[in-house]
Structure formats: structure tokens, C-alpha cells
JSON list of C-alpha atoms in Angstrom, two decimals:
[
{"chain": "A", "resi": 1, "resn": "ASN", "atom": "CA", "xyz": [12.07, 7.85, -4.20]},
{"chain": "A", "resi": 2, "resn": "ALA", "atom": "CA", "xyz": [10.36, 5.50, -6.65]},
{"chain": "A", "resi": 3, "resn": "GLY", "atom": "CA", "xyz": [7.10, 4.87, -4.75]},
{"chain": "A", "resi": 4, "resn": "VAL", "atom": "CA", "xyz": [4.96, 2.30, -6.60]},
{"chain": "A", "resi": 5, "resn": "THR", "atom": "CA", "xyz": [6.44, 0.98, -9.85]},
{"chain": "A", "resi": 6, "resn": "GLN", "atom": "CA", "xyz": [4.47, -1.02, -12.42]},
{"chain": "A", "resi": 7, "resn": "THR", "atom": "CA", "xyz": [5.81, -2.88, -15.44]},
{"chain": "A", "resi": 8, "resn": "PRO", "atom": "CA", "xyz": [5.13, -3.05, -18.30]},
{"chain": "A", "resi": 9, "resn": "LYS", "atom": "CA", "xyz": [3.44, 0.25, -19.17]},
{"chain": "A", "resi": 10, "resn": "PHE", "atom": "CA", "xyz": [1.77, -1.17, -22.27]},
{"chain": "A", "resi": 11, "resn": "ARG", "atom": "CA", "xyz": [1.06, -4.67, -23.49]},
{"chain": "A", "resi": 12, "resn": "ILE", "atom": "CA", "xyz": [-0.95, -6.34, -26.25]},
{"chain": "A", "resi": 13, "resn": "LEU", "atom": "CA", "xyz": [-2.00, -9.93, -25.63]},
{"chain": "A", "resi": 14, "resn": "LYS", "atom": "CA", "xyz": [-3.73, -12.44, -27.82]},
{"chain": "A", "resi": 15, "resn": "ILE", "atom": "CA", "xyz": [-6.80, -14.25, -26.52]},
{"chain": "A", "resi": 16, "resn": "GLY", "atom": "CA", "xyz": [-5.76, -17.19, -24.37]},
{"chain": "A", "resi": 17, "resn": "GLN", "atom": "CA", "xyz": [-2.26, -15.95, -23.65]},
{"chain": "A", "resi": 18, "resn": "SER", "atom": "CA", "xyz": [-1.07, -15.40, -20.11]},
{"chain": "A", "resi": 19, "resn": "MET", "atom": "CA", "xyz": [1.03, -12.70, -18.52]},
{"chain": "A", "resi": 20, "resn": "THR", "atom": "CA", "xyz": [2.09, -11.22, -15.22]},
{"chain": "A", "resi": 21, "resn": "LEU", "atom": "CA", "xyz": [1.78, -7.55, -14.37]},
{"chain": "A", "resi": 22, "resn": "GLN", "atom": "CA", "xyz": [4.55, -6.57, -12.01]},
{"chain": "A", "resi": 23, "resn": "CYS", "atom": "CA", "xyz": [4.17, -4.18, -9.08]},
{"chain": "A", "resi": 24, "resn": "THR", "atom": "CA", "xyz": [6.79, -3.21, -6.53]},
{"chain": "A", "resi": 25, "resn": "GLN", "atom": "CA", "xyz": [6.85, -0.55, -3.83]},
{"chain": "A", "resi": 26, "resn": "ASP", "atom": "CA", "xyz": [9.73, 0.81, -1.82]},
{"chain": "A", "resi": 27, "resn": "MET", "atom": "CA", "xyz": [7.78, 2.46, 1.00]},
{"chain": "A", "resi": 28, "resn": "ASN", "atom": "CA", "xyz": [7.61, -0.63, 3.23]},
{"chain": "A", "resi": 29, "resn": "HIS", "atom": "CA", "xyz": [3.82, -0.59, 3.01]},
{"chain": "A", "resi": 30, "resn": "ASN", "atom": "CA", "xyz": [1.99, -3.64, 4.27]},
{"chain": "A", "resi": 31, "resn": "TYR", "atom": "CA", "xyz": [-1.16, -3.09, 2.22]},
{"chain": "A", "resi": 32, "resn": "MET", "atom": "CA", "xyz": [-1.22, -3.47, -1.54]},
{"chain": "A", "resi": 33, "resn": "TYR", "atom": "CA", "xyz": [-4.04, -3.38, -4.07]},
{"chain": "A", "resi": 34, "resn": "TRP", "atom": "CA", "xyz": [-4.77, -4.07, -7.72]},
{"chain": "A", "resi": 35, "resn": "TYR", "atom": "CA", "xyz": [-7.44, -2.03, -9.49]},
{"chain": "A", "resi": 36, "resn": "ARG", "atom": "CA", "xyz": [-8.66, -1.95, -13.06]},
{"chain": "A", "resi": 37, "resn": "GLN", "atom": "CA", "xyz": [-10.10, 1.11, -14.73]},
{"chain": "A", "resi": 38, "resn": "ASP", "atom": "CA", "xyz": [-12.52, 0.71, -17.60]},
{"chain": "A", "resi": 39, "resn": "PRO", "atom": "CA", "xyz": [-13.80, 3.78, -19.48]},
{"chain": "A", "resi": 40, "resn": "GLY", "atom": "CA", "xyz": [-16.53, 5.51, -17.47]},
{"chain": "A", "resi": 41, "resn": "MET", "atom": "CA", "xyz": [-16.47, 2.79, -14.84]},
{"chain": "A", "resi": 42, "resn": "GLY", "atom": "CA", "xyz": [-14.07, 4.12, -12.27]},
{"chain": "A", "resi": 43, "resn": "LEU", "atom": "CA", "xyz": [-11.65, 1.92, -10.40]},
{"chain": "A", "resi": 44, "resn": "LYS", "atom": "CA", "xyz": [-12.67, -1.60, -9.51]},
{"chain": "A", "resi": 45, "resn": "LEU", "atom": "CA", "xyz": [-10.72, -3.58, -6.89]},
{"chain": "A", "resi": 46, "resn": "ILE", "atom": "CA", "xyz": [-9.41, -6.90, -8.20]},
{"chain": "A", "resi": 47, "resn": "TYR", "atom": "CA", "xyz": [-7.33, -8.26, -5.31]},
{"chain": "A", "resi": 48, "resn": "TYR", "atom": "CA", "xyz": [-5.65, -6.87, -2.25]},
{"chain": "A", "resi": 49, "resn": "SER", "atom": "CA", "xyz": [-3.10, -7.96, 0.32]},
{"chain": "A", "resi": 50, "resn": "VAL", "atom": "CA", "xyz": [-2.64, -6.97, 3.95]},
{"chain": "A", "resi": 51, "resn": "GLY", "atom": "CA", "xyz": [0.86, -8.36, 4.20]},
{"chain": "A", "resi": 52, "resn": "ALA", "atom": "CA", "xyz": [3.30, -10.91, 2.85]},
{"chain": "A", "resi": 53, "resn": "GLY", "atom": "CA", "xyz": [1.59, -14.26, 2.41]},
{"chain": "A", "resi": 54, "resn": "ILE", "atom": "CA", "xyz": [-1.95, -12.87, 2.76]},
{"chain": "A", "resi": 55, "resn": "THR", "atom": "CA", "xyz": [-4.21, -12.03, -0.18]},
{"chain": "A", "resi": 56, "resn": "ASP", "atom": "CA", "xyz": [-7.96, -11.63, -0.65]},
{"chain": "A", "resi": 57, "resn": "LYS", "atom": "CA", "xyz": [-10.45, -11.05, -3.43]},
{"chain": "A", "resi": 58, "resn": "GLY", "atom": "CA", "xyz": [-11.88, -7.67, -4.27]},
{"chain": "A", "resi": 59, "resn": "GLU", "atom": "CA", "xyz": [-14.90, -6.74, -6.38]},
{"chain": "A", "resi": 60, "resn": "VAL", "atom": "CA", "xyz": [-13.82, -8.30, -9.70]},
{"chain": "A", "resi": 61, "resn": "PRO", "atom": "CA", "xyz": [-11.33, -11.16, -9.09]},
{"chain": "A", "resi": 62, "resn": "ASN", "atom": "CA", "xyz": [-12.43, -13.61, -11.80]},
{"chain": "A", "resi": 63, "resn": "GLY", "atom": "CA", "xyz": [-9.73, -14.35, -14.35]},
{"chain": "A", "resi": 64, "resn": "TYR", "atom": "CA", "xyz": [-6.89, -13.11, -12.14]},
{"chain": "A", "resi": 65, "resn": "ASN", "atom": "CA", "xyz": [-4.52, -14.46, -9.54]},
{"chain": "A", "resi": 66, "resn": "VAL", "atom": "CA", "xyz": [-2.08, -12.78, -7.18]},
{"chain": "A", "resi": 67, "resn": "SER", "atom": "CA", "xyz": [0.72, -13.69, -4.82]},
{"chain": "A", "resi": 68, "resn": "ARG", "atom": "CA", "xyz": [2.56, -11.78, -2.11]},
{"chain": "A", "resi": 69, "resn": "SER", "atom": "CA", "xyz": [5.79, -13.50, -1.20]},
{"chain": "A", "resi": 70, "resn": "THR", "atom": "CA", "xyz": [7.53, -10.29, -0.11]},
{"chain": "A", "resi": 71, "resn": "THR", "atom": "CA", "xyz": [6.43, -6.95, 1.33]},
{"chain": "A", "resi": 72, "resn": "GLU", "atom": "CA", "xyz": [7.67, -5.13, -1.76]},
{"chain": "A", "resi": 73, "resn": "ASP", "atom": "CA", "xyz": [6.12, -7.13, -4.60]},
{"chain": "A", "resi": 74, "resn": "PHE", "atom": "CA", "xyz": [2.54, -7.87, -5.55]},
{"chain": "A", "resi": 75, "resn": "PRO", "atom": "CA", "xyz": [2.31, -9.38, -9.06]},
{"chain": "A", "resi": 76, "resn": "LEU", "atom": "CA", "xyz": [-1.02, -9.87, -10.84]},
{"chain": "A", "resi": 77, "resn": "ARG", "atom": "CA", "xyz": [-1.37, -12.90, -13.11]},
{"chain": "A", "resi": 78, "resn": "LEU", "atom": "CA", "xyz": [-3.75, -13.29, -16.04]},
{"chain": "A", "resi": 79, "resn": "GLU", "atom": "CA", "xyz": [-3.93, -16.96, -16.99]},
{"chain": "A", "resi": 80, "resn": "LEU", "atom": "CA", "xyz": [-6.16, -17.03, -20.08]},
{"chain": "A", "resi": 81, "resn": "ALA", "atom": "CA", "xyz": [-6.52, -13.52, -21.43]},
{"chain": "A", "resi": 82, "resn": "ALA", "atom": "CA", "xyz": [-9.95, -12.49, -22.69]},
{"chain": "A", "resi": 83, "resn": "PRO", "atom": "CA", "xyz": [-11.09, -9.30, -24.48]},
{"chain": "A", "resi": 84, "resn": "SER", "atom": "CA", "xyz": [-13.06, -8.36, -21.34]},
{"chain": "A", "resi": 85, "resn": "GLN", "atom": "CA", "xyz": [-9.74, -7.93, -19.56]},
{"chain": "A", "resi": 86, "resn": "THR", "atom": "CA", "xyz": [-8.75, -5.06, -21.83]},
{"chain": "A", "resi": 87, "resn": "SER", "atom": "CA", "xyz": [-8.31, -2.26, -19.32]},
{"chain": "A", "resi": 88, "resn": "VAL", "atom": "CA", "xyz": [-5.84, -0.05, -17.50]},
{"chain": "A", "resi": 89, "resn": "TYR", "atom": "CA", "xyz": [-4.49, -1.73, -14.39]},
{"chain": "A", "resi": 90, "resn": "PHE", "atom": "CA", "xyz": [-3.28, 0.18, -11.35]},
{"chain": "A", "resi": 91, "resn": "CYS", "atom": "CA", "xyz": [-1.34, -1.12, -8.42]},
{"chain": "A", "resi": 92, "resn": "ALA", "atom": "CA", "xyz": [-1.46, 0.78, -5.14]},
{"chain": "A", "resi": 93, "resn": "SER", "atom": "CA", "xyz": [-0.04, 0.53, -1.64]},
{"chain": "A", "resi": 94, "resn": "SER", "atom": "CA", "xyz": [-0.77, 2.08, 1.72]},
{"chain": "A", "resi": 95, "resn": "TYR", "atom": "CA", "xyz": [0.87, 2.15, 5.10]},
{"chain": "A", "resi": 96, "resn": "SER", "atom": "CA", "xyz": [-1.97, 1.04, 7.32]},
{"chain": "A", "resi": 97, "resn": "GLY", "atom": "CA", "xyz": [-4.76, 0.11, 4.95]},
{"chain": "A", "resi": 98, "resn": "ALA", "atom": "CA", "xyz": [-8.25, 1.47, 4.59]},
{"chain": "A", "resi": 99, "resn": "GLN", "atom": "CA", "xyz": [-9.06, 0.46, 8.14]},
{"chain": "A", "resi": 100, "resn": "SER", "atom": "CA", "xyz": [-7.18, 3.43, 9.54]},
{"chain": "A", "resi": 101, "resn": "VAL", "atom": "CA", "xyz": [-8.13, 7.03, 9.08]},
{"chain": "A", "resi": 102, "resn": "ASP", "atom": "CA", "xyz": [-5.61, 9.62, 7.94]},
{"chain": "A", "resi": 103, "resn": "THR", "atom": "CA", "xyz": [-4.01, 7.21, 5.53]},
{"chain": "A", "resi": 104, "resn": "GLU", "atom": "CA", "xyz": [-4.20, 7.01, 1.80]},
{"chain": "A", "resi": 105, "resn": "ALA", "atom": "CA", "xyz": [-3.17, 4.71, -1.04]},
{"chain": "A", "resi": 106, "resn": "PHE", "atom": "CA", "xyz": [-0.33, 5.59, -3.38]},
{"chain": "A", "resi": 107, "resn": "PHE", "atom": "CA", "xyz": [-0.74, 4.49, -6.98]},
{"chain": "A", "resi": 108, "resn": "GLY", "atom": "CA", "xyz": [1.58, 3.38, -9.73]},
{"chain": "A", "resi": 109, "resn": "GLN", "atom": "CA", "xyz": [1.38, 4.86, -13.23]},
{"chain": "A", "resi": 110, "resn": "GLY", "atom": "CA", "xyz": [-0.66, 1.99, -14.60]},
{"chain": "A", "resi": 111, "resn": "THR", "atom": "CA", "xyz": [-0.39, -0.76, -17.21]},
{"chain": "A", "resi": 112, "resn": "ARG", "atom": "CA", "xyz": [-2.51, -0.42, -20.33]},
{"chain": "A", "resi": 113, "resn": "LEU", "atom": "CA", "xyz": [-3.46, -3.92, -21.48]},
{"chain": "A", "resi": 114, "resn": "THR", "atom": "CA", "xyz": [-5.20, -4.76, -24.74]},
{"chain": "A", "resi": 115, "resn": "VAL", "atom": "CA", "xyz": [-6.42, -8.29, -25.45]},
{"chain": "A", "resi": 116, "resn": "VAL", "atom": "CA", "xyz": [-7.10, -9.02, -29.13]},
{"chain": "B", "resi": 1, "resn": "ASP", "atom": "CA", "xyz": [-24.06, -2.45, -6.99]},
{"chain": "B", "resi": 2, "resn": "GLN", "atom": "CA", "xyz": [-22.23, 0.87, -7.09]},
{"chain": "B", "resi": 3, "resn": "GLN", "atom": "CA", "xyz": [-21.60, 1.84, -3.47]},
{"chain": "B", "resi": 4, "resn": "VAL", "atom": "CA", "xyz": [-19.89, 5.11, -4.37]},
{"chain": "B", "resi": 5, "resn": "LYS", "atom": "CA", "xyz": [-21.45, 7.23, -7.10]},
{"chain": "B", "resi": 6, "resn": "GLN", "atom": "CA", "xyz": [-20.37, 10.30, -8.96]},
{"chain": "B", "resi": 7, "resn": "ASN", "atom": "CA", "xyz": [-23.35, 11.22, -11.05]},
{"chain": "B", "resi": 8, "resn": "SER", "atom": "CA", "xyz": [-21.72, 13.98, -13.08]},
{"chain": "B", "resi": 9, "resn": "PRO", "atom": "CA", "xyz": [-19.32, 12.54, -15.65]},
{"chain": "B", "resi": 10, "resn": "SER", "atom": "CA", "xyz": [-18.00, 15.97, -16.54]},
{"chain": "B", "resi": 11, "resn": "LEU", "atom": "CA", "xyz": [-17.92, 19.58, -15.38]},
{"chain": "B", "resi": 12, "resn": "SER", "atom": "CA", "xyz": [-16.64, 22.76, -17.01]},
{"chain": "B", "resi": 13, "resn": "VAL", "atom": "CA", "xyz": [-15.77, 25.85, -14.98]},
{"chain": "B", "resi": 14, "resn": "GLN", "atom": "CA", "xyz": [-14.23, 29.21, -15.77]},
{"chain": "B", "resi": 15, "resn": "GLU", "atom": "CA", "xyz": [-10.80, 29.93, -14.33]},
{"chain": "B", "resi": 16, "resn": "GLY", "atom": "CA", "xyz": [-11.08, 31.71, -10.99]},
{"chain": "B", "resi": 17, "resn": "ARG", "atom": "CA", "xyz": [-14.57, 30.41, -10.24]},
{"chain": "B", "resi": 18, "resn": "ILE", "atom": "CA", "xyz": [-15.54, 27.66, -7.82]},
{"chain": "B", "resi": 19, "resn": "SER", "atom": "CA", "xyz": [-15.63, 24.01, -8.90]},
{"chain": "B", "resi": 20, "resn": "ILE", "atom": "CA", "xyz": [-17.95, 21.72, -6.96]},
{"chain": "B", "resi": 21, "resn": "LEU", "atom": "CA", "xyz": [-17.67, 17.99, -7.44]},
{"chain": "B", "resi": 22, "resn": "ASN", "atom": "CA", "xyz": [-20.20, 15.71, -5.84]},
{"chain": "B", "resi": 23, "resn": "CYS", "atom": "CA", "xyz": [-20.17, 12.15, -4.56]},
{"chain": "B", "resi": 24, "resn": "ASP", "atom": "CA", "xyz": [-22.87, 9.97, -3.00]},
{"chain": "B", "resi": 25, "resn": "TYR", "atom": "CA", "xyz": [-22.48, 6.71, -1.15]},
{"chain": "B", "resi": 26, "resn": "THR", "atom": "CA", "xyz": [-24.86, 3.99, -0.04]},
{"chain": "B", "resi": 27, "resn": "ASN", "atom": "CA", "xyz": [-22.93, 2.06, 2.60]},
{"chain": "B", "resi": 28, "resn": "SER", "atom": "CA", "xyz": [-23.53, 3.56, 6.05]},
{"chain": "B", "resi": 29, "resn": "MET", "atom": "CA", "xyz": [-20.47, 1.69, 7.36]},
{"chain": "B", "resi": 30, "resn": "PHE", "atom": "CA", "xyz": [-18.12, 3.93, 5.39]},
{"chain": "B", "resi": 31, "resn": "ASP", "atom": "CA", "xyz": [-16.23, 6.18, 7.78]},
{"chain": "B", "resi": 32, "resn": "TYR", "atom": "CA", "xyz": [-13.37, 7.56, 5.75]},
{"chain": "B", "resi": 33, "resn": "PHE", "atom": "CA", "xyz": [-13.55, 9.39, 2.45]},
{"chain": "B", "resi": 34, "resn": "LEU", "atom": "CA", "xyz": [-10.86, 10.48, 0.05]},
{"chain": "B", "resi": 35, "resn": "TRP", "atom": "CA", "xyz": [-10.55, 12.46, -3.16]},
{"chain": "B", "resi": 36, "resn": "TYR", "atom": "CA", "xyz": [-8.01, 11.59, -5.83]},
{"chain": "B", "resi": 37, "resn": "LYS", "atom": "CA", "xyz": [-6.99, 13.50, -8.92]},
{"chain": "B", "resi": 38, "resn": "LYS", "atom": "CA", "xyz": [-5.92, 11.76, -12.09]},
{"chain": "B", "resi": 39, "resn": "TYR", "atom": "CA", "xyz": [-4.16, 13.17, -15.13]},
{"chain": "B", "resi": 40, "resn": "PRO", "atom": "CA", "xyz": [-4.08, 11.22, -18.41]},
{"chain": "B", "resi": 41, "resn": "ALA", "atom": "CA", "xyz": [-1.51, 8.39, -18.55]},
{"chain": "B", "resi": 42, "resn": "GLU", "atom": "CA", "xyz": [-0.77, 8.76, -14.83]},
{"chain": "B", "resi": 43, "resn": "GLY", "atom": "CA", "xyz": [-1.93, 7.01, -11.71]},
{"chain": "B", "resi": 44, "resn": "PRO", "atom": "CA", "xyz": [-4.38, 8.69, -9.33]},
{"chain": "B", "resi": 45, "resn": "THR", "atom": "CA", "xyz": [-2.80, 10.97, -6.74]},
{"chain": "B", "resi": 46, "resn": "PHE", "atom": "CA", "xyz": [-4.23, 11.69, -3.31]},
{"chain": "B", "resi": 47, "resn": "LEU", "atom": "CA", "xyz": [-5.78, 15.12, -2.87]},
{"chain": "B", "resi": 48, "resn": "ILE", "atom": "CA", "xyz": [-7.69, 15.40, 0.41]},
{"chain": "B", "resi": 49, "resn": "SER", "atom": "CA", "xyz": [-9.59, 13.23, 2.87]},
{"chain": "B", "resi": 50, "resn": "ILE", "atom": "CA", "xyz": [-12.15, 13.43, 5.63]},
{"chain": "B", "resi": 51, "resn": "SER", "atom": "CA", "xyz": [-13.19, 11.10, 8.40]},
{"chain": "B", "resi": 52, "resn": "SER", "atom": "CA", "xyz": [-16.79, 10.61, 9.44]},
{"chain": "B", "resi": 53, "resn": "ILE", "atom": "CA", "xyz": [-16.28, 12.45, 12.72]},
{"chain": "B", "resi": 54, "resn": "LYS", "atom": "CA", "xyz": [-15.84, 15.70, 10.80]},
{"chain": "B", "resi": 55, "resn": "ASP", "atom": "CA", "xyz": [-18.08, 17.57, 8.40]},
{"chain": "B", "resi": 56, "resn": "LYS", "atom": "CA", "xyz": [-15.40, 19.70, 6.75]},
{"chain": "B", "resi": 57, "resn": "ASN", "atom": "CA", "xyz": [-11.72, 19.49, 5.94]},
{"chain": "B", "resi": 58, "resn": "GLU", "atom": "CA", "xyz": [-9.74, 22.20, 4.22]},
{"chain": "B", "resi": 59, "resn": "ASP", "atom": "CA", "xyz": [-6.36, 22.19, 2.51]},
{"chain": "B", "resi": 60, "resn": "GLY", "atom": "CA", "xyz": [-5.46, 25.33, 0.63]},
{"chain": "B", "resi": 61, "resn": "ARG", "atom": "CA", "xyz": [-7.81, 25.77, -2.31]},
{"chain": "B", "resi": 62, "resn": "PHE", "atom": "CA", "xyz": [-9.47, 22.41, -1.65]},
{"chain": "B", "resi": 63, "resn": "THR", "atom": "CA", "xyz": [-12.28, 21.80, 0.83]},
{"chain": "B", "resi": 64, "resn": "VAL", "atom": "CA", "xyz": [-14.22, 18.60, 1.33]},
{"chain": "B", "resi": 65, "resn": "PHE", "atom": "CA", "xyz": [-17.65, 18.64, 2.95]},
{"chain": "B", "resi": 66, "resn": "LEU", "atom": "CA", "xyz": [-19.35, 15.57, 4.38]},
{"chain": "B", "resi": 67, "resn": "ASN", "atom": "CA", "xyz": [-23.09, 15.25, 5.04]},
{"chain": "B", "resi": 68, "resn": "LYS", "atom": "CA", "xyz": [-23.51, 11.88, 6.74]},
{"chain": "B", "resi": 69, "resn": "SER", "atom": "CA", "xyz": [-27.27, 12.00, 7.01]},
{"chain": "B", "resi": 70, "resn": "ALA", "atom": "CA", "xyz": [-27.53, 12.49, 3.25]},
{"chain": "B", "resi": 71, "resn": "LYS", "atom": "CA", "xyz": [-24.60, 10.15, 2.54]},
{"chain": "B", "resi": 72, "resn": "HIS", "atom": "CA", "xyz": [-23.10, 12.86, 0.40]},
{"chain": "B", "resi": 73, "resn": "LEU", "atom": "CA", "xyz": [-19.73, 14.52, 0.11]},
{"chain": "B", "resi": 74, "resn": "SER", "atom": "CA", "xyz": [-18.47, 17.29, -2.10]},
{"chain": "B", "resi": 75, "resn": "LEU", "atom": "CA", "xyz": [-15.13, 18.74, -3.11]},
{"chain": "B", "resi": 76, "resn": "HIS", "atom": "CA", "xyz": [-14.85, 22.49, -3.55]},
{"chain": "B", "resi": 77, "resn": "ILE", "atom": "CA", "xyz": [-11.96, 24.03, -5.45]},
{"chain": "B", "resi": 78, "resn": "VAL", "atom": "CA", "xyz": [-11.60, 27.78, -5.06]},
{"chain": "B", "resi": 79, "resn": "PRO", "atom": "CA", "xyz": [-10.32, 29.45, -7.14]},
{"chain": "B", "resi": 80, "resn": "SER", "atom": "CA", "xyz": [-10.19, 26.95, -9.99]},
{"chain": "B", "resi": 81, "resn": "GLN", "atom": "CA", "xyz": [-7.07, 26.95, -12.14]},
{"chain": "B", "resi": 82, "resn": "PRO", "atom": "CA", "xyz": [-6.41, 25.41, -15.58]},
{"chain": "B", "resi": 83, "resn": "GLY", "atom": "CA", "xyz": [-3.96, 22.99, -13.95]},
{"chain": "B", "resi": 84, "resn": "ASP", "atom": "CA", "xyz": [-6.88, 21.56, -11.98]},
{"chain": "B", "resi": 85, "resn": "SER", "atom": "CA", "xyz": [-8.26, 20.05, -15.19]},
{"chain": "B", "resi": 86, "resn": "ALA", "atom": "CA", "xyz": [-8.24, 16.31, -14.51]},
{"chain": "B", "resi": 87, "resn": "VAL", "atom": "CA", "xyz": [-10.49, 13.42, -13.56]},
{"chain": "B", "resi": 88, "resn": "TYR", "atom": "CA", "xyz": [-11.49, 13.44, -9.89]},
{"chain": "B", "resi": 89, "resn": "PHE", "atom": "CA", "xyz": [-12.38, 10.25, -8.07]},
{"chain": "B", "resi": 90, "resn": "CYS", "atom": "CA", "xyz": [-13.97, 9.99, -4.68]},
{"chain": "B", "resi": 91, "resn": "ALA", "atom": "CA", "xyz": [-13.29, 6.89, -2.61]},
{"chain": "B", "resi": 92, "resn": "ALA", "atom": "CA", "xyz": [-14.63, 5.47, 0.61]},
{"chain": "B", "resi": 93, "resn": "SER", "atom": "CA", "xyz": [-13.64, 2.87, 3.14]},
{"chain": "B", "resi": 94, "resn": "ASP", "atom": "CA", "xyz": [-14.78, 1.50, 6.46]},
{"chain": "B", "resi": 95, "resn": "SER", "atom": "CA", "xyz": [-12.44, 0.77, 9.33]},
{"chain": "B", "resi": 96, "resn": "GLY", "atom": "CA", "xyz": [-13.63, -2.83, 9.44]},
{"chain": "B", "resi": 97, "resn": "THR", "atom": "CA", "xyz": [-12.13, -3.66, 6.06]},
{"chain": "B", "resi": 98, "resn": "TYR", "atom": "CA", "xyz": [-8.96, -2.96, 4.18]},
{"chain": "B", "resi": 99, "resn": "LYS", "atom": "CA", "xyz": [-10.55, -1.81, 0.95]},
{"chain": "B", "resi": 100, "resn": "TYR", "atom": "CA", "xyz": [-10.99, 1.53, -0.77]},
{"chain": "B", "resi": 101, "resn": "ILE", "atom": "CA", "xyz": [-14.08, 1.68, -2.98]},
{"chain": "B", "resi": 102, "resn": "PHE", "atom": "CA", "xyz": [-13.96, 4.21, -5.79]},
{"chain": "B", "resi": 103, "resn": "GLY", "atom": "CA", "xyz": [-16.57, 6.15, -7.69]},
{"chain": "B", "resi": 104, "resn": "THR", "atom": "CA", "xyz": [-16.70, 6.44, -11.47]},
{"chain": "B", "resi": 105, "resn": "GLY", "atom": "CA", "xyz": [-14.98, 9.82, -11.63]},
{"chain": "B", "resi": 106, "resn": "THR", "atom": "CA", "xyz": [-15.82, 13.34, -12.79]},
{"chain": "B", "resi": 107, "resn": "ARG", "atom": "CA", "xyz": [-13.81, 15.00, -15.54]},
{"chain": "B", "resi": 108, "resn": "LEU", "atom": "CA", "xyz": [-13.19, 18.65, -14.62]},
{"chain": "B", "resi": 109, "resn": "LYS", "atom": "CA", "xyz": [-12.21, 21.13, -17.27]},
{"chain": "B", "resi": 110, "resn": "VAL", "atom": "CA", "xyz": [-11.16, 24.59, -16.13]},
{"chain": "B", "resi": 111, "resn": "LEU", "atom": "CA", "xyz": [-11.40, 27.09, -18.96]},
{"chain": "B", "resi": 112, "resn": "ALA", "atom": "CA", "xyz": [-8.85, 29.89, -19.16]}
]
């Protein structure tokens, strides 16, 4: 049972380069999320999706884009990498979303991204 | 604006004693609260939750208390074990949105 899988685990980018962080889940969850974790800053929501074809901005969406063409996959795209995007990125999914009680989000292991 | 706050960045406790981790929130619309534990180089894992209709939820060594009037929740771990050493995040959501909002985390160290 894989759960939420993120690739790659580590990546170094040069300023201005672009990349896609991959996220896939095998739990048939409708809700998926992207968070970033900066040191001492907790987890900040970048984008989220309530189902295939539907995405919305979170707390810190600038510099990122997402798509949700299937239930399983929720890739995060960085178009022009900047040093401020150096962070650890976590993808998560949940069955019924934060709007329902007695549900929780399951997280991937994270992608550590460094922009130099 | 930090809607969920964990004001103690770190906490050290002796093995066998109680660990108390605190969390405050500002949004009165929040009605569901969760605690996650995170080990280094891993993603957060769900620990325990509580809805706003309750003031206490217990699961083994872990108990979460909610004080809605004070907009405060706490996680009690009794007895604390060295394997509990991790970063603990509290999170909150309201049933009108689809988002979990996280605090900044508290690093717990349980000393053997």
C-alpha cells in the first residue's frame, strides 16, 4: 500500500529553471494538497484540489502552478525557480477534505528543493 | 497572519513524565483540530484529532483537550517515551472550506 508518493526526493535547481514535482496517491482520495515547509515556519498551503479538474489557491500560491487531470495525480510546477522557493514540499491527500470531521490528510515523504 | 500558533518551538521532557504541547488559534470558524507528528526526512503522520463539539479526545497515551472559549488546544502524552521525540504540528480546519491550516510546530525531545 503505497499511499502518497512524491518524486523526486531531492533536487537542486538553478535560478530561472523550471521543474515539476510529482505526486500520486493510490487511495482514491478526492482531495489533494501541496504544502511547503520552511524552517521554523510550519506548513504553508500552496494549492489544493477537491477533485479531478478542480484546483484552487492556498496561502502561498505565487510562483507555482498545479493541474489535476486524474484523481491519482497532482503535480506542482515551478516555472521560474527563485531562491525563495528553496523549501521542503509535501503533497497530501484526504478522503473527504477538511470540511468533514473525523478525516485526516495523509502525507508523502516530501521533496527537498534547493534553488541556487 | 498566523491563524494557528504554537508558541513553544521546543520542549524537553524526561522519559516517563507528561509532555504537554500547546496550540492557539484565532479563527472562530475552525471546528476540527488535528495533531501530526513528524520525524526527520519523513512526511507528517496523523496522531489524533478532535471536533469542536467535544472538549477531550483520548487515544492510548495521547489526549487532546480543546478549550473553545480560549481558542486553545493541547496535546498530552503520558507517559512520554524516547520514540515520541519528533516535531508536533497542530492543524485546524472549518467545515466550510477544504483546507487544513498548520501551526509552526513544536520539537519534543524525550530524554532517557
